[in-house]
CSV table of C-alpha atoms and ligand atoms in Angstrom, one decimal:
chain,number,residue,atom,x,y,z
A,1,MET,CA,35.5,-46.1,7.3
A,2,THR,CA,36.9,-49.7,6.9
A,3,GLU,CA,36.5,-51.7,10.0
A,4,LEU,CA,39.4,-53.8,10.9
A,5,TYR,CA,39.4,-57.1,13.0
A,6,PRO,CA,42.1,-59.1,13.9
A,7,ILE,CA,41.2,-62.7,14.0
A,8,ASP,CA,43.0,-65.9,15.1
A,9,PRO,CA,42.6,-68.7,12.5
A,10,ASP,CA,43.1,-71.2,15.4
A,11,HIS,CA,40.5,-69.6,17.7
A,12,ILE,CA,38.1,-68.0,15.3
A,13,ASP,CA,35.8,-65.2,17.0
A,14,GLY,CA,32.4,-66.3,15.9
A,15,GLU,CA,30.7,-62.9,16.4
A,16,VAL,CA,33.3,-61.2,14.2
A,17,LEU,CA,32.7,-63.8,11.5
A,18,GLN,CA,29.2,-63.6,11.9
A,19,LYS,CA,29.3,-59.8,11.2
A,20,ALA,CA,31.5,-60.3,8.1
A,21,ALA,CA,29.1,-62.9,6.9
A,22,GLU,CA,26.3,-60.6,7.3
A,23,TYR,CA,28.3,-57.8,5.4
A,24,LEU,CA,28.8,-60.1,2.6
A,25,ARG,CA,25.0,-61.0,2.2
A,26,ALA,CA,24.4,-57.2,2.5
A,27,GLY,CA,26.4,-56.6,-0.8
A,28,LYS,CA,29.4,-55.1,1.2
A,29,LEU,CA,32.9,-55.8,0.6
A,30,VAL,CA,35.0,-58.0,3.0
A,31,ALA,CA,38.7,-58.8,2.9
A,32,PHE,CA,39.8,-62.1,4.2
A,33,PRO,CA,42.7,-64.3,4.4
A,34,THR,CA,43.2,-67.5,2.4
A,35,GLU,CA,46.0,-69.9,2.4
A,36,THR,CA,47.4,-68.3,-0.9
A,37,VAL,CA,46.7,-64.6,-0.7
A,38,TYR,CA,44.2,-62.2,0.7
A,39,GLY,CA,41.0,-61.9,-1.1
A,40,ILE,CA,38.4,-59.0,-1.6
A,41,GLY,CA,35.3,-60.8,-1.1
A,42,ALA,CA,31.7,-59.8,-2.4
A,43,ASN,CA,28.5,-62.0,-2.7
A,44,ALA,CA,29.0,-63.6,-6.3
A,45,LEU,CA,25.1,-63.3,-6.9
A,46,ASP,CA,25.0,-59.7,-6.5
A,47,ARG,CA,26.1,-57.6,-9.5
A,48,HIS,CA,26.3,-54.4,-7.7
A,49,ALA,CA,28.5,-55.7,-4.8
A,50,VAL,CA,30.9,-57.4,-7.7
A,51,ASN,CA,30.9,-54.0,-9.5
A,52,ARG,CA,32.4,-52.4,-6.3
A,53,ILE,CA,35.2,-55.0,-6.4
A,54,TYR,CA,36.4,-53.7,-9.7
A,55,ALA,CA,36.0,-50.1,-8.6
A,56,ALA,CA,38.0,-50.8,-5.4
A,57,LYS,CA,40.9,-52.6,-7.1
A,58,LYS,CA,40.8,-50.3,-10.2
A,59,ARG,CA,40.8,-53.6,-12.3
A,60,PRO,CA,39.6,-53.8,-15.7
A,61,LYS,CA,36.1,-55.1,-16.2
A,62,SER,CA,37.6,-57.6,-18.7
A,63,ASP,CA,39.6,-59.6,-16.0
A,64,PRO,CA,37.3,-62.2,-14.4
A,65,LEU,CA,36.8,-63.2,-10.9
A,66,ILE,CA,37.2,-66.4,-9.1
A,67,VAL,CA,34.1,-67.6,-7.3
A,68,HIS,CA,34.8,-69.0,-3.8
A,69,ILE,CA,32.9,-71.9,-2.3
A,70,SER,CA,33.1,-74.0,1.0
A,71,ASP,CA,31.2,-77.1,0.0
A,72,ILE,CA,31.1,-79.1,-3.1
A,73,LYS,CA,27.4,-78.9,-3.3
A,74,GLN,CA,27.5,-75.2,-4.1
A,75,LEU,CA,28.9,-76.0,-7.5
A,76,ALA,CA,25.5,-76.6,-8.6
A,77,ASP,CA,24.7,-72.9,-8.1
A,78,VAL,CA,27.8,-71.5,-9.8
A,79,ALA,CA,28.3,-73.9,-12.7
A,80,ASP,CA,26.1,-75.8,-15.2
A,81,GLU,CA,28.8,-77.7,-17.4
A,82,ILE,CA,30.8,-79.6,-14.8
A,83,PRO,CA,33.4,-81.7,-16.6
A,84,GLU,CA,34.0,-85.1,-15.0
A,85,LEU,CA,37.6,-84.1,-14.2
A,86,VAL,CA,36.3,-81.4,-11.9
A,87,TRP,CA,35.1,-84.1,-9.3
A,88,ARG,CA,38.3,-86.1,-9.5
A,89,LEU,CA,40.4,-82.9,-9.0
A,90,ALA,CA,38.2,-81.7,-6.3
A,91,ASP,CA,38.5,-84.9,-4.5
A,92,SER,CA,42.2,-84.8,-4.6
A,93,PHE,CA,43.0,-80.9,-4.2
A,94,TRP,CA,40.0,-79.1,-2.6
A,95,PRO,CA,39.9,-77.4,-0.3
A,96,GLY,CA,43.0,-75.9,-1.5
A,97,PRO,CA,45.3,-73.7,-3.9
A,98,LEU,CA,43.6,-74.9,-7.1
A,99,THR,CA,41.0,-72.9,-9.3
A,100,LEU,CA,38.9,-74.8,-12.0
A,101,ILE,CA,37.6,-73.1,-15.1
A,102,MET,CA,34.2,-74.7,-16.0
A,103,GLY,CA,30.9,-73.7,-17.6
A,104,LYS,CA,29.0,-70.9,-16.0
A,105,SER,CA,25.6,-71.1,-14.5
A,106,ALA,CA,23.0,-68.4,-15.3
A,107,LYS,CA,22.7,-67.6,-11.6
A,108,ILE,CA,26.3,-65.8,-11.7
A,109,PRO,CA,26.1,-62.3,-13.0
A,110,ASP,CA,27.9,-61.6,-16.3
A,111,ASN,CA,30.4,-59.2,-14.5
A,112,VAL,CA,31.7,-62.0,-12.3
A,113,THR,CA,33.1,-63.9,-15.5
A,114,SER,CA,33.5,-60.5,-17.7
A,115,GLY,CA,30.8,-61.7,-20.0
A,116,GLN,CA,32.6,-65.1,-20.6
A,117,SER,CA,30.5,-68.4,-20.8
A,118,THR,CA,33.0,-70.1,-18.2
A,119,VAL,CA,33.5,-69.4,-14.5
A,120,ALA,CA,36.6,-70.0,-12.3
A,121,VAL,CA,35.9,-71.7,-9.2
A,122,ARG,CA,38.0,-72.4,-6.0
A,123,MET,CA,37.3,-74.0,-2.5
A,124,PRO,CA,39.9,-72.3,-0.4
A,125,SER,CA,41.2,-74.3,2.7
A,126,HIS,CA,41.9,-71.4,5.0
A,127,PRO,CA,39.7,-71.8,8.2
A,128,ILE,CA,38.8,-68.2,8.2
A,129,ALA,CA,37.9,-68.1,4.4
A,130,HIS,CA,36.0,-71.5,4.7
A,131,GLN,CA,33.9,-70.6,7.8
A,132,LEU,CA,33.3,-67.1,6.2
A,133,ILE,CA,31.9,-68.6,3.0
A,134,ASP,CA,30.0,-71.2,5.0
A,135,LEU,CA,28.4,-68.6,7.3
A,136,ALA,CA,27.6,-66.3,4.3
A,137,GLY,CA,25.7,-69.1,2.7
A,138,VAL,CA,26.5,-67.5,-0.7
A,139,PRO,CA,29.3,-68.1,-3.1
A,140,VAL,CA,32.1,-65.2,-2.8
A,141,ALA,CA,33.5,-63.6,-5.7
A,142,ALA,CA,37.1,-62.7,-4.6
A,143,PRO,CA,40.1,-61.5,-6.5
A,144,SER,CA,43.4,-61.1,-4.6
A,145,ALA,CA,43.5,-57.9,-2.3
A,146,ASN,CA,45.7,-55.5,-4.0
A,147,LEU,CA,45.4,-52.7,-6.5
A,148,PHE,CA,45.3,-54.0,-10.0
A,149,SER,CA,48.9,-54.9,-11.1
A,150,ARG,CA,50.6,-54.4,-7.6
A,151,PRO,CA,52.0,-57.4,-5.6
A,152,SER,CA,49.2,-59.5,-4.1
A,153,SER,CA,48.5,-59.1,-0.3
A,154,THR,CA,49.7,-61.8,2.2
A,155,SER,CA,48.7,-59.8,5.2
A,156,GLY,CA,46.1,-57.7,6.7
A,157,ARG,CA,48.5,-54.9,6.8
A,158,HIS,CA,49.2,-55.1,3.1
A,159,VAL,CA,45.5,-55.0,2.3
A,160,LEU,CA,45.3,-51.7,4.2
A,161,GLU,CA,48.2,-50.3,2.4
A,162,ASP,CA,46.5,-50.5,-0.8
A,163,PHE,CA,42.9,-49.4,0.2
A,164,ASP,CA,41.6,-46.6,2.1
A,165,ASP,CA,37.9,-46.5,2.5
A,166,GLU,CA,36.9,-48.7,-0.4
A,167,LEU,CA,36.5,-51.9,1.6
A,168,ASP,CA,33.8,-52.2,4.4
A,169,LEU,CA,35.5,-54.9,6.5
A,170,VAL,CA,39.2,-56.5,6.7
A,171,LEU,CA,39.7,-59.6,8.6
A,172,ASP,CA,43.3,-59.8,9.7
A,173,GLY,CA,44.2,-63.3,10.2
A,174,GLY,CA,47.9,-63.0,10.1
A,175,GLU,CA,50.2,-64.2,7.3
A,176,SER,CA,49.0,-66.3,4.3
A,177,THR,CA,51.0,-69.6,4.4
A,178,ILE,CA,51.5,-70.2,0.7
A,179,GLY,CA,52.0,-66.7,-0.4
A,180,VAL,CA,51.3,-67.0,-4.2
A,181,GLU,CA,47.9,-67.2,-5.8
A,182,SER,CA,46.1,-70.5,-6.7
A,183,THR,CA,47.0,-72.6,-9.8
A,184,VAL,CA,44.2,-71.9,-12.5
A,185,ILE,CA,43.2,-74.7,-14.6
A,186,SER,CA,41.1,-74.6,-17.7
A,187,LEU,CA,38.9,-77.7,-18.3
A,188,MET,CA,37.1,-76.3,-21.1
A,189,GLU,CA,39.9,-76.8,-23.7
A,190,GLU,CA,40.3,-80.0,-25.7
A,191,THR,CA,43.2,-80.8,-23.4
A,192,PRO,CA,43.2,-79.3,-19.8
A,193,MET,CA,45.6,-76.5,-19.5
A,194,VAL,CA,47.2,-74.5,-16.6
A,195,LEU,CA,46.7,-70.9,-17.4
A,196,ARG,CA,48.3,-69.5,-14.2
A,197,PRO,CA,50.9,-71.7,-12.3
A,198,GLY,CA,50.2,-71.2,-8.5
A,199,GLY,CA,50.3,-72.8,-5.1
A,200,LEU,CA,49.5,-76.2,-6.4
A,201,ALA,CA,52.5,-77.7,-8.2
A,202,PHE,CA,52.1,-78.8,-12.0
A,203,GLU,CA,53.5,-82.0,-11.3
A,204,ASP,CA,51.1,-82.8,-8.4
A,205,LEU,CA,48.5,-82.1,-11.3
A,206,GLN,CA,50.1,-84.3,-13.8
A,207,ALA,CA,49.7,-87.3,-11.4
A,208,ILE,CA,45.9,-87.0,-12.1
A,209,ILE,CA,46.0,-85.3,-15.7
A,210,PRO,CA,48.9,-86.9,-17.5
A,211,GLU,CA,48.1,-84.8,-20.6
A,212,LEU,CA,48.2,-81.5,-18.8
A,213,ARG,CA,49.4,-78.6,-20.7
A,214,LEU,CA,51.0,-75.3,-19.5
A,215,LYS,CA,50.1,-72.0,-21.2
A,216,SER,CA,53.7,-70.7,-21.9
A,217,SER,CA,52.9,-67.6,-23.9
A,218,TYR,CA,52.7,-64.4,-22.2
A,219,ALA,CA,50.4,-62.1,-23.8
A,220,ALA,CA,51.3,-58.5,-24.7
A,221,GLU,CA,49.4,-55.8,-22.9
A,222,THR,CA,47.4,-54.7,-25.9
A,223,GLU,CA,46.3,-58.4,-26.9
A,224,VAL,CA,42.9,-59.6,-26.2
A,225,VAL,CA,43.3,-62.6,-24.2
A,226,SER,CA,41.0,-65.4,-22.6
A,227,SER,CA,42.6,-65.1,-19.3
A,228,PRO,CA,43.5,-61.5,-18.9
A,229,GLY,CA,45.2,-62.1,-15.7
A,230,MET,CA,47.9,-63.5,-17.8
A,231,LEU,CA,48.9,-60.1,-19.1
A,232,LEU,CA,52.7,-59.4,-18.7
A,233,LYS,CA,52.6,-56.4,-16.5
A,234,HIS,CA,51.3,-57.8,-13.3
A,235,TYR,CA,52.4,-58.4,-9.8
A,236,SER,CA,54.8,-55.3,-10.3
A,237,PRO,CA,56.4,-53.5,-7.5
A,238,LYS,CA,56.8,-49.6,-8.1
A,239,ALA,CA,60.5,-50.3,-8.6
A,240,GLY,CA,61.8,-51.8,-11.7
A,241,LEU,CA,62.8,-55.3,-11.5
A,242,MET,CA,65.7,-57.1,-13.1
A,243,LEU,CA,65.5,-61.0,-13.2
A,244,PHE,CA,68.6,-62.9,-13.5
A,245,ASP,CA,68.4,-66.5,-15.0
A,246,GLY,CA,71.2,-69.2,-15.7
A,247,GLN,CA,72.3,-72.6,-14.7
A,248,ASP,CA,75.4,-71.5,-12.8
A,249,GLU,CA,74.5,-70.1,-9.6
A,250,SER,CA,77.7,-68.4,-8.7
A,251,ALA,CA,78.0,-66.9,-12.2
A,252,VAL,CA,74.2,-65.4,-11.7
A,253,LEU,CA,75.2,-64.0,-8.5
A,254,GLN,CA,78.4,-62.3,-9.8
A,255,GLN,CA,76.5,-60.7,-12.7
A,256,MET,CA,73.9,-59.6,-10.1
A,257,ILE,CA,76.5,-58.0,-8.1
A,258,SER,CA,78.4,-56.4,-10.9
A,259,GLU,CA,75.0,-54.9,-12.3
A,260,ALA,CA,74.1,-53.7,-8.8
A,261,GLU,CA,77.4,-51.9,-8.4
A,262,LYS,CA,77.0,-50.5,-11.9
A,263,LEU,CA,73.4,-49.2,-11.1
A,264,ALA,CA,74.5,-47.8,-7.7
A,265,THR,CA,77.2,-45.8,-9.4
A,266,SER,CA,74.8,-44.2,-11.6
A,267,GLY,CA,73.0,-43.1,-8.4
A,268,GLN,CA,70.2,-45.6,-8.2
A,269,ARG,CA,68.8,-47.0,-5.0
A,270,ILE,CA,69.5,-50.7,-5.1
A,271,GLY,CA,67.2,-53.5,-3.8
A,272,MET,CA,68.4,-57.1,-3.6
A,273,LEU,CA,65.8,-60.0,-3.2
A,274,VAL,CA,68.1,-63.0,-2.6
A,275,ASN,CA,68.0,-66.4,-0.8
A,276,THR,CA,70.0,-67.0,2.3
A,277,ASN,CA,72.9,-68.6,0.4
A,278,GLN,CA,73.1,-65.6,-1.9
A,279,ARG,CA,73.0,-63.2,1.2
A,280,SER,CA,75.9,-64.7,2.8
A,281,LYS,CA,78.2,-64.0,-0.5
A,282,LEU,CA,77.0,-60.4,-1.0
A,283,PRO,CA,79.9,-57.9,-0.4
A,284,THR,CA,79.3,-55.2,2.2
A,285,HIS,CA,77.4,-52.6,0.6
A,286,GLN,CA,74.8,-49.6,0.7
A,287,TRP,CA,72.1,-52.1,-1.0
A,288,ILE,CA,68.8,-52.8,0.7
A,289,VAL,CA,68.7,-56.4,1.0
A,290,TYR,CA,65.7,-58.6,1.4
A,291,GLU,CA,66.1,-62.3,2.4
A,292,LEU,CA,63.6,-64.8,1.0
A,293,GLY,CA,64.5,-68.1,2.6
A,294,GLN,CA,66.8,-71.0,2.0
A,295,LYS,CA,67.7,-71.7,-1.6
A,296,ASP,CA,65.9,-75.1,-1.7
A,297,ASP,CA,63.1,-74.2,0.7
A,298,LEU,CA,60.6,-73.0,-2.0
A,299,ALA,CA,57.6,-72.9,0.5
A,300,SER,CA,59.3,-70.4,2.5
A,301,ILE,CA,60.5,-68.2,-0.7
A,302,GLY,CA,56.9,-68.4,-1.9
A,303,ARG,CA,55.5,-67.2,1.4
A,304,SER,CA,57.8,-64.3,1.5
A,305,LEU,CA,58.0,-63.2,-2.2
A,306,TYR,CA,55.1,-60.4,-2.2
A,307,ARG,CA,56.1,-59.2,1.4
A,308,GLY,CA,59.7,-59.1,0.0
A,309,LEU,CA,58.5,-57.0,-3.0
A,310,ARG,CA,56.5,-54.8,-0.9
A,311,SER,CA,59.1,-54.4,1.6
A,312,LEU,CA,61.6,-53.2,-0.8
A,313,ASP,CA,59.1,-50.7,-2.3
A,314,GLU,CA,58.6,-49.1,1.3
A,315,SER,CA,62.4,-48.7,1.4
A,316,ALA,CA,62.0,-46.6,-1.9
A,317,VAL,CA,64.4,-48.6,-4.0
A,318,ASP,CA,64.6,-47.7,-7.8
A,319,ILE,CA,65.3,-51.3,-8.9
A,320,ILE,CA,65.2,-54.7,-7.5
A,321,LEU,CA,67.7,-57.5,-8.7
A,322,VAL,CA,66.7,-61.1,-8.2
A,323,SER,CA,67.5,-64.6,-9.5
A,324,ALA,CA,65.0,-67.0,-11.0
A,325,PRO,CA,64.4,-70.3,-9.2
A,326,ALA,CA,64.4,-73.6,-10.9
A,327,ARG,CA,60.9,-73.9,-12.6
A,328,GLN,CA,59.9,-77.0,-10.6
A,329,GLY,CA,57.4,-77.4,-8.0
A,330,LEU,CA,56.3,-74.1,-6.6
A,331,GLY,CA,59.4,-72.6,-8.2
A,332,LEU,CA,57.4,-72.4,-11.5
A,333,ALA,CA,54.7,-70.1,-9.9
A,334,ILE,CA,57.7,-68.0,-8.3
A,335,TRP,CA,59.3,-67.8,-11.4
A,336,ASP,CA,56.2,-66.7,-13.4
A,337,ARG,CA,55.5,-63.9,-10.9
A,338,LEU,CA,59.0,-62.6,-11.2
A,339,TYR,CA,59.0,-62.8,-14.8
A,340,ARG,CA,55.9,-60.7,-15.0
A,341,ALA,CA,57.0,-58.3,-12.3
A,342,ALA,CA,60.1,-57.9,-14.6
A,343,GLU,CA,57.9,-57.5,-17.7
A,344,GLY,CA,60.2,-59.5,-19.5
A,345,ASN,CA,63.3,-57.8,-18.4
A,346,VAL,CA,65.3,-61.3,-18.0
A,347,ILE,CA,69.2,-61.2,-18.1
A,348,GLN,CA,70.3,-64.6,-19.3
A,349,VAL,CA,73.7,-65.5,-17.7
A,350,GLY,CA,75.8,-67.9,-19.6
B,401,TXA,O1,44.7,-67.8,-4.8
B,401,TXA,C1,44.0,-67.1,-5.6
B,401,TXA,O2,43.5,-67.4,-6.7
B,401,TXA,C2,43.4,-65.6,-4.9
B,401,TXA,C3,42.5,-65.9,-3.7
B,401,TXA,C4,41.9,-64.8,-3.1
B,401,TXA,O3,41.8,-67.0,-3.8
B,401,TXA,N1,42.6,-65.1,-5.9
B,401,TXA,C5,43.1,-64.5,-7.2
B,401,TXA,O4,42.2,-64.0,-7.9
B,401,TXA,O5,44.3,-64.5,-7.4
B,401,TXA,P1,42.6,-62.8,-8.9
B,401,TXA,O6,41.5,-62.2,-9.5
B,401,TXA,O7,43.7,-62.0,-8.4
B,401,TXA,O8,43.1,-63.9,-10.2
B,401,TXA,C6,42.2,-64.6,-10.8
B,401,TXA,C7,42.6,-65.1,-12.2
B,401,TXA,C8,42.9,-64.0,-13.1
B,401,TXA,O9,44.2,-64.3,-13.8
B,401,TXA,C9,41.8,-64.2,-14.0
B,401,TXA,O10,42.1,-63.9,-15.4
B,401,TXA,C10,41.6,-65.8,-14.2
B,401,TXA,O11,41.8,-66.1,-12.7
B,401,TXA,N2,40.2,-66.2,-14.4
B,401,TXA,C11,39.0,-65.9,-13.6
B,401,TXA,N3,37.9,-66.4,-14.3
B,401,TXA,C12,38.4,-66.9,-15.5
B,401,TXA,C13,37.7,-67.4,-16.5
B,401,TXA,N4,36.5,-67.7,-16.6
B,401,TXA,N5,38.4,-67.8,-17.7
B,401,TXA,C14,39.9,-67.7,-17.6
B,401,TXA,N6,40.5,-67.2,-16.6
B,401,TXA,C15,39.7,-66.7,-15.6
B,402,MG,MG1,45.4,-61.0,-8.6
């Protein structure tokens, strides 16, 4: 049985957290909130516990995990090649939604990094995550708490939706405030490269790394890639997803509406993932509409993105229609998740 504990991030119950920390030390799986999304944690130094993560998620062993720390001193245990840039980035952005890839320490079992010589490290800022790692006294390997290729979980309820008895304990600390995963940067290339856009904006990183590049190619599913999380089919709702992209917002919306009408005529159950502005312009209809937030409020759109995808899935829609945000700030990460959920099914308008 999975034990479930509601826990208030503002008044953390020390006993509950102590129990969760003991579980981690004992090789058990503990799901916990972070500021980005929920994670399934295991002691990163315990290869058996780490194996259980892959099994629970049905995740290919070739997709490496992020090691979470709560104190910069722990870097010495997880990494042995620490580029100078790590210290500068950590200074500015840790704790927070940034994952750094560096040379792996021999203390980290091979299954954490899928046999690679590099390790991904992040220091989360969420008080529950932070204190849990601190109390556990070990680095914590944690992927997002969703079944492989499903939308990530941003609440305890979503975690329980995806897992039955595979987890030992779930800390339900309410909604994640950012809602999309951390930005992953590799510092092991000649020029630092963003492998996954995320909760920390590319522009903010550029202020410290002017030469920063963005990995822009999305690998086909069969290709062998260095960051397997970059596979195209990812973050997918059960429903199909059509992503509409274009400069002219009203033309994009018109196209979405006429496509929805067409699909509805052919008997499909339609889900619309829209911003507040778009919603006010939708005709009355039979469609299931989920509102993400104000058009320019990317923080709110980011926070509700996975919740929206999951909610439309719960309504058993066949297809979800959504428009692409501008690829700036958090918009880049939102665009990336939608693009992959669409599996390349992008409708260019104009
Ligand atoms: O916000 C987050 O990062 C969340 C929370 C729980 O911290 N975690 C998360 O983990 O999103 P996961 O496992 O869902 O995604 C980890 C990503 C994957 O794309 C994986 O391929 C990449 O990080 N990754 C991990 N280790 C890597 C490595 N050594 N080299 C390249 N990519 C790596
Ligand atoms: Mg994930």
